[in-house]
GROMACS .gro file of N, CA and C in nm:
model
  198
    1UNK      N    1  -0.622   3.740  -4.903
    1UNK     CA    2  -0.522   3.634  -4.887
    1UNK      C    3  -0.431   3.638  -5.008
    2UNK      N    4  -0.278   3.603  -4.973
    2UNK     CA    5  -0.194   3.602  -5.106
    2UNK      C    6  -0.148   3.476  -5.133
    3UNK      N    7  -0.125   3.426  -5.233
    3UNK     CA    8  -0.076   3.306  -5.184
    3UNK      C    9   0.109   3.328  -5.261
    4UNK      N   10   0.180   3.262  -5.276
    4UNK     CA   11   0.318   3.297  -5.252
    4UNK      C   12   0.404   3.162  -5.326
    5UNK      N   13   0.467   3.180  -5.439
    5UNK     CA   14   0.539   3.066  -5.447
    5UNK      C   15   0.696   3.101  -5.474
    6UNK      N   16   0.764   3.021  -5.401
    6UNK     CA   17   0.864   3.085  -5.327
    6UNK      C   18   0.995   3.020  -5.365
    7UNK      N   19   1.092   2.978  -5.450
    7UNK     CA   20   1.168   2.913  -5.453
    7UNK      C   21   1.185   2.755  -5.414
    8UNK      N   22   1.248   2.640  -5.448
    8UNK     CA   23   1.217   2.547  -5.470
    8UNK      C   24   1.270   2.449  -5.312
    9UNK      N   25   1.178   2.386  -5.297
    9UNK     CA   26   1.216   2.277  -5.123
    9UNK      C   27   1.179   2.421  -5.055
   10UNK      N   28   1.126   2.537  -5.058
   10UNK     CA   29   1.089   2.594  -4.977
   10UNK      C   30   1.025   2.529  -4.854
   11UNK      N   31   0.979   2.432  -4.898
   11UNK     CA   32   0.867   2.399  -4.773
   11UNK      C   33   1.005   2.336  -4.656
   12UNK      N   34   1.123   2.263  -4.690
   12UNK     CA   35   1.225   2.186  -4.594
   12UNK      C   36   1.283   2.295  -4.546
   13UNK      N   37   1.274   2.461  -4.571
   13UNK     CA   38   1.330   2.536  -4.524
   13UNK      C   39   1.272   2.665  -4.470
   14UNK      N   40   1.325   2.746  -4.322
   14UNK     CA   41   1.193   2.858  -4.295
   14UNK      C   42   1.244   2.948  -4.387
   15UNK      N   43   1.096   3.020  -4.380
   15UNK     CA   44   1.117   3.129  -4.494
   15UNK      C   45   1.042   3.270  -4.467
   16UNK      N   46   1.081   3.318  -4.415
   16UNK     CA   47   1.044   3.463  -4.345
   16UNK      C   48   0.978   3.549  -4.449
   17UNK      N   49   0.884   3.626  -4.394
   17UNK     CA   50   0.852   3.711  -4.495
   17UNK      C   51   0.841   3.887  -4.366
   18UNK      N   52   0.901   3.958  -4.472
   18UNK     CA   53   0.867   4.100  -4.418
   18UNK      C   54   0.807   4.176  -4.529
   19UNK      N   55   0.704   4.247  -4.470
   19UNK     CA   56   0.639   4.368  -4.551
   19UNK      C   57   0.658   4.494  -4.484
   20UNK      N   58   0.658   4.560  -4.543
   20UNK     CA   59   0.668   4.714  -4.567
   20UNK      C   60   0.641   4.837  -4.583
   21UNK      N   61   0.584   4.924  -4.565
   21UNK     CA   62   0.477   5.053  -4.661
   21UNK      C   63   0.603   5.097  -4.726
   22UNK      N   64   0.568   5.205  -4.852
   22UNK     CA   65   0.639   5.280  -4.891
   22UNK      C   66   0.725   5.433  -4.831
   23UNK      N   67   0.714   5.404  -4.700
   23UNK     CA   68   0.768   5.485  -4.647
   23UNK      C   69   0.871   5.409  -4.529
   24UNK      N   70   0.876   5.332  -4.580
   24UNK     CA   71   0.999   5.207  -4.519
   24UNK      C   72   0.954   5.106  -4.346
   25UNK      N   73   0.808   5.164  -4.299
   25UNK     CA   74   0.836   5.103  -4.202
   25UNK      C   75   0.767   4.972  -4.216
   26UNK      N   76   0.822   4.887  -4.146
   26UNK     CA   77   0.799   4.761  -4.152
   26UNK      C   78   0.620   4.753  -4.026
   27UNK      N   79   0.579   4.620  -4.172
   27UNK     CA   80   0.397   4.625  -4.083
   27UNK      C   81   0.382   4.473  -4.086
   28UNK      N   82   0.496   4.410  -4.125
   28UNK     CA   83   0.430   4.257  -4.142
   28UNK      C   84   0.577   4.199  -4.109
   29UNK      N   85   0.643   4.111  -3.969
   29UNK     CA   86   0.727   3.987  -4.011
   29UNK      C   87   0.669   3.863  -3.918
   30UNK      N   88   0.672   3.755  -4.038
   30UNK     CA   89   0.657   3.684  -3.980
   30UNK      C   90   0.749   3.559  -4.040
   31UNK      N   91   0.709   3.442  -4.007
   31UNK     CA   92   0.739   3.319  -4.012
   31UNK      C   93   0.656   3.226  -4.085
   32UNK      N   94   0.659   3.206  -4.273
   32UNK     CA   95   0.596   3.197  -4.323
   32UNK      C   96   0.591   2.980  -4.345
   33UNK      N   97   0.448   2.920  -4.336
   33UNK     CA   98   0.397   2.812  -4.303
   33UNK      C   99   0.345   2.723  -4.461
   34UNK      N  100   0.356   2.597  -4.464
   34UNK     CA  101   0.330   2.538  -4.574
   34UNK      C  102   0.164   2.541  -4.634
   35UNK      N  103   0.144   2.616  -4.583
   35UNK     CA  104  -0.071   2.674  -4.668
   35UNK      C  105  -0.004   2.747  -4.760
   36UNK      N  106   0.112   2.797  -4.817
   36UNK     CA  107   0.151   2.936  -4.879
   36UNK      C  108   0.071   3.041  -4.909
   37UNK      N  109  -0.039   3.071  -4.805
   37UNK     CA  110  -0.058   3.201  -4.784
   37UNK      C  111  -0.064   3.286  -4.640
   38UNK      N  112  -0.112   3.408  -4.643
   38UNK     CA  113  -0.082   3.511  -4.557
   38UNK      C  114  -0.198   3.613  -4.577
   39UNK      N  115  -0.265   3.648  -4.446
   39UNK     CA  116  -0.397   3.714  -4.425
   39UNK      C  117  -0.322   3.889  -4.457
   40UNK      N  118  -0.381   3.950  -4.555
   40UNK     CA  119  -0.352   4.082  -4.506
   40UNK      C  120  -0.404   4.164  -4.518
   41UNK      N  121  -0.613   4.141  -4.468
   41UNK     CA  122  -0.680   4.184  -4.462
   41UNK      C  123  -0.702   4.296  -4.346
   42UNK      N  124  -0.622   4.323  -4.294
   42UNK     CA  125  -0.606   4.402  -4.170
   42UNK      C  126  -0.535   4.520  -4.243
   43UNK      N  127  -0.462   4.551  -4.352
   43UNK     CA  128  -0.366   4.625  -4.389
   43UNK      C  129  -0.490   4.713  -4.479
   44UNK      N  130  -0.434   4.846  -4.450
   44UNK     CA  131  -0.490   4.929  -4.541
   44UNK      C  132  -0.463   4.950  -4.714
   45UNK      N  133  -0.547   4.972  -4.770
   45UNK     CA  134  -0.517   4.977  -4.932
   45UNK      C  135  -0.393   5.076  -4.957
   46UNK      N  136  -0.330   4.995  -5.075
   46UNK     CA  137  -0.162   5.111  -5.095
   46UNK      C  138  -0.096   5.030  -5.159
   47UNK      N  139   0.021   5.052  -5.173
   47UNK     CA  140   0.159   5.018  -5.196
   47UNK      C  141   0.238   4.919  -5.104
   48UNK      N  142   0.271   4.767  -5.102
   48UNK     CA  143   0.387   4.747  -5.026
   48UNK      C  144   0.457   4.736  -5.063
   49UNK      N  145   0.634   4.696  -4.981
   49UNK     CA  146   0.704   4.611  -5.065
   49UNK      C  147   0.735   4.471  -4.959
   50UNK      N  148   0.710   4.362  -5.028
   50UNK     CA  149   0.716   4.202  -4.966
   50UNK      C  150   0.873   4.201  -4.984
   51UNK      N  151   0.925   4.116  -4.866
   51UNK     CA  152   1.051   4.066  -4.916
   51UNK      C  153   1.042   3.883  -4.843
   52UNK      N  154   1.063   3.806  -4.918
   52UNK     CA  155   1.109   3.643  -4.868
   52UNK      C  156   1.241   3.630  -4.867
   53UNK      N  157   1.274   3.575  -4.749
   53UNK     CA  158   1.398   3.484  -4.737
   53UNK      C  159   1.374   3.375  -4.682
   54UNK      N  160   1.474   3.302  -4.744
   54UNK     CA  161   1.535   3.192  -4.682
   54UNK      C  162   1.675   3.156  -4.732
   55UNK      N  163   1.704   2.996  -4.698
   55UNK     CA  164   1.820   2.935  -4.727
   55UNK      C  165   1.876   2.953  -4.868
   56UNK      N  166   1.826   3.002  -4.969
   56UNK     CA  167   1.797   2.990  -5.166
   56UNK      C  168   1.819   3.162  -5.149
   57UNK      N  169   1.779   3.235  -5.086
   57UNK     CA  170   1.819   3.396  -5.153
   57UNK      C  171   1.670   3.431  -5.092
   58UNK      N  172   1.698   3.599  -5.147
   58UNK     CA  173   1.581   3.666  -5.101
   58UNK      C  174   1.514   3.682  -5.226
   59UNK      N  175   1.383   3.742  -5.186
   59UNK     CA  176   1.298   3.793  -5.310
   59UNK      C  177   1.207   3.891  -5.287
   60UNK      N  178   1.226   4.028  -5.372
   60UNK     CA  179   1.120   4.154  -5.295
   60UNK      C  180   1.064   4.183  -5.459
   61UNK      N  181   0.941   4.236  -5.387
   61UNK     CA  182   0.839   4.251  -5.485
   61UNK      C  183   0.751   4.351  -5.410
   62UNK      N  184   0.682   4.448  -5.525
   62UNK     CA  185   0.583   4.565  -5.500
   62UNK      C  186   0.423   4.503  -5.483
   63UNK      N  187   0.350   4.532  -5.433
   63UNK     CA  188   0.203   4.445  -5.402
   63UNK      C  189   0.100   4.544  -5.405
   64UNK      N  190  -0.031   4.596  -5.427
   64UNK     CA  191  -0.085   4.625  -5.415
   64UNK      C  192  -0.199   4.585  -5.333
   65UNK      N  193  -0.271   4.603  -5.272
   65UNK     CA  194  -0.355   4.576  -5.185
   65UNK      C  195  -0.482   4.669  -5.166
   66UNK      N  196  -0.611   4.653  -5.263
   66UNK     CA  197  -0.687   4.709  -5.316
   66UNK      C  198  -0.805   4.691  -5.135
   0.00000   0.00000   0.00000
């Protein structure tokens, strides 16, 4: 589980999240919920890259997932 803190009134606004492998294809979008986290125990160990949006801007970041 990750948990995610995301820019500010995030919660009054949706806030999408897409993930990624390093070979660009997309393995995760969803529609991210006020628990601020996200299961991604299904994903194999590696490299991603996360990106959040919403109404405030985006935000991408590299993740590891052991």
């Amino acid at each position: 589980i990750y948990e995610y803190h995301f820019f500010e009134n995030y919660e009054t606004h949706e806030t999408n999240l897409s993930l990624y492998d390093l070979q660009g294809r997309q393995v995760m979008n969803q529609r991210l919920d006020m628990r601020n986290q996200i299961f991604l125990g299904d994903l194999s160990e590696g490299i991603y890259v996360l990106n959040l949006s919403n109404d405030f801007g985006n935000q991408t970041m590299k993740i590891k997932i052991n």
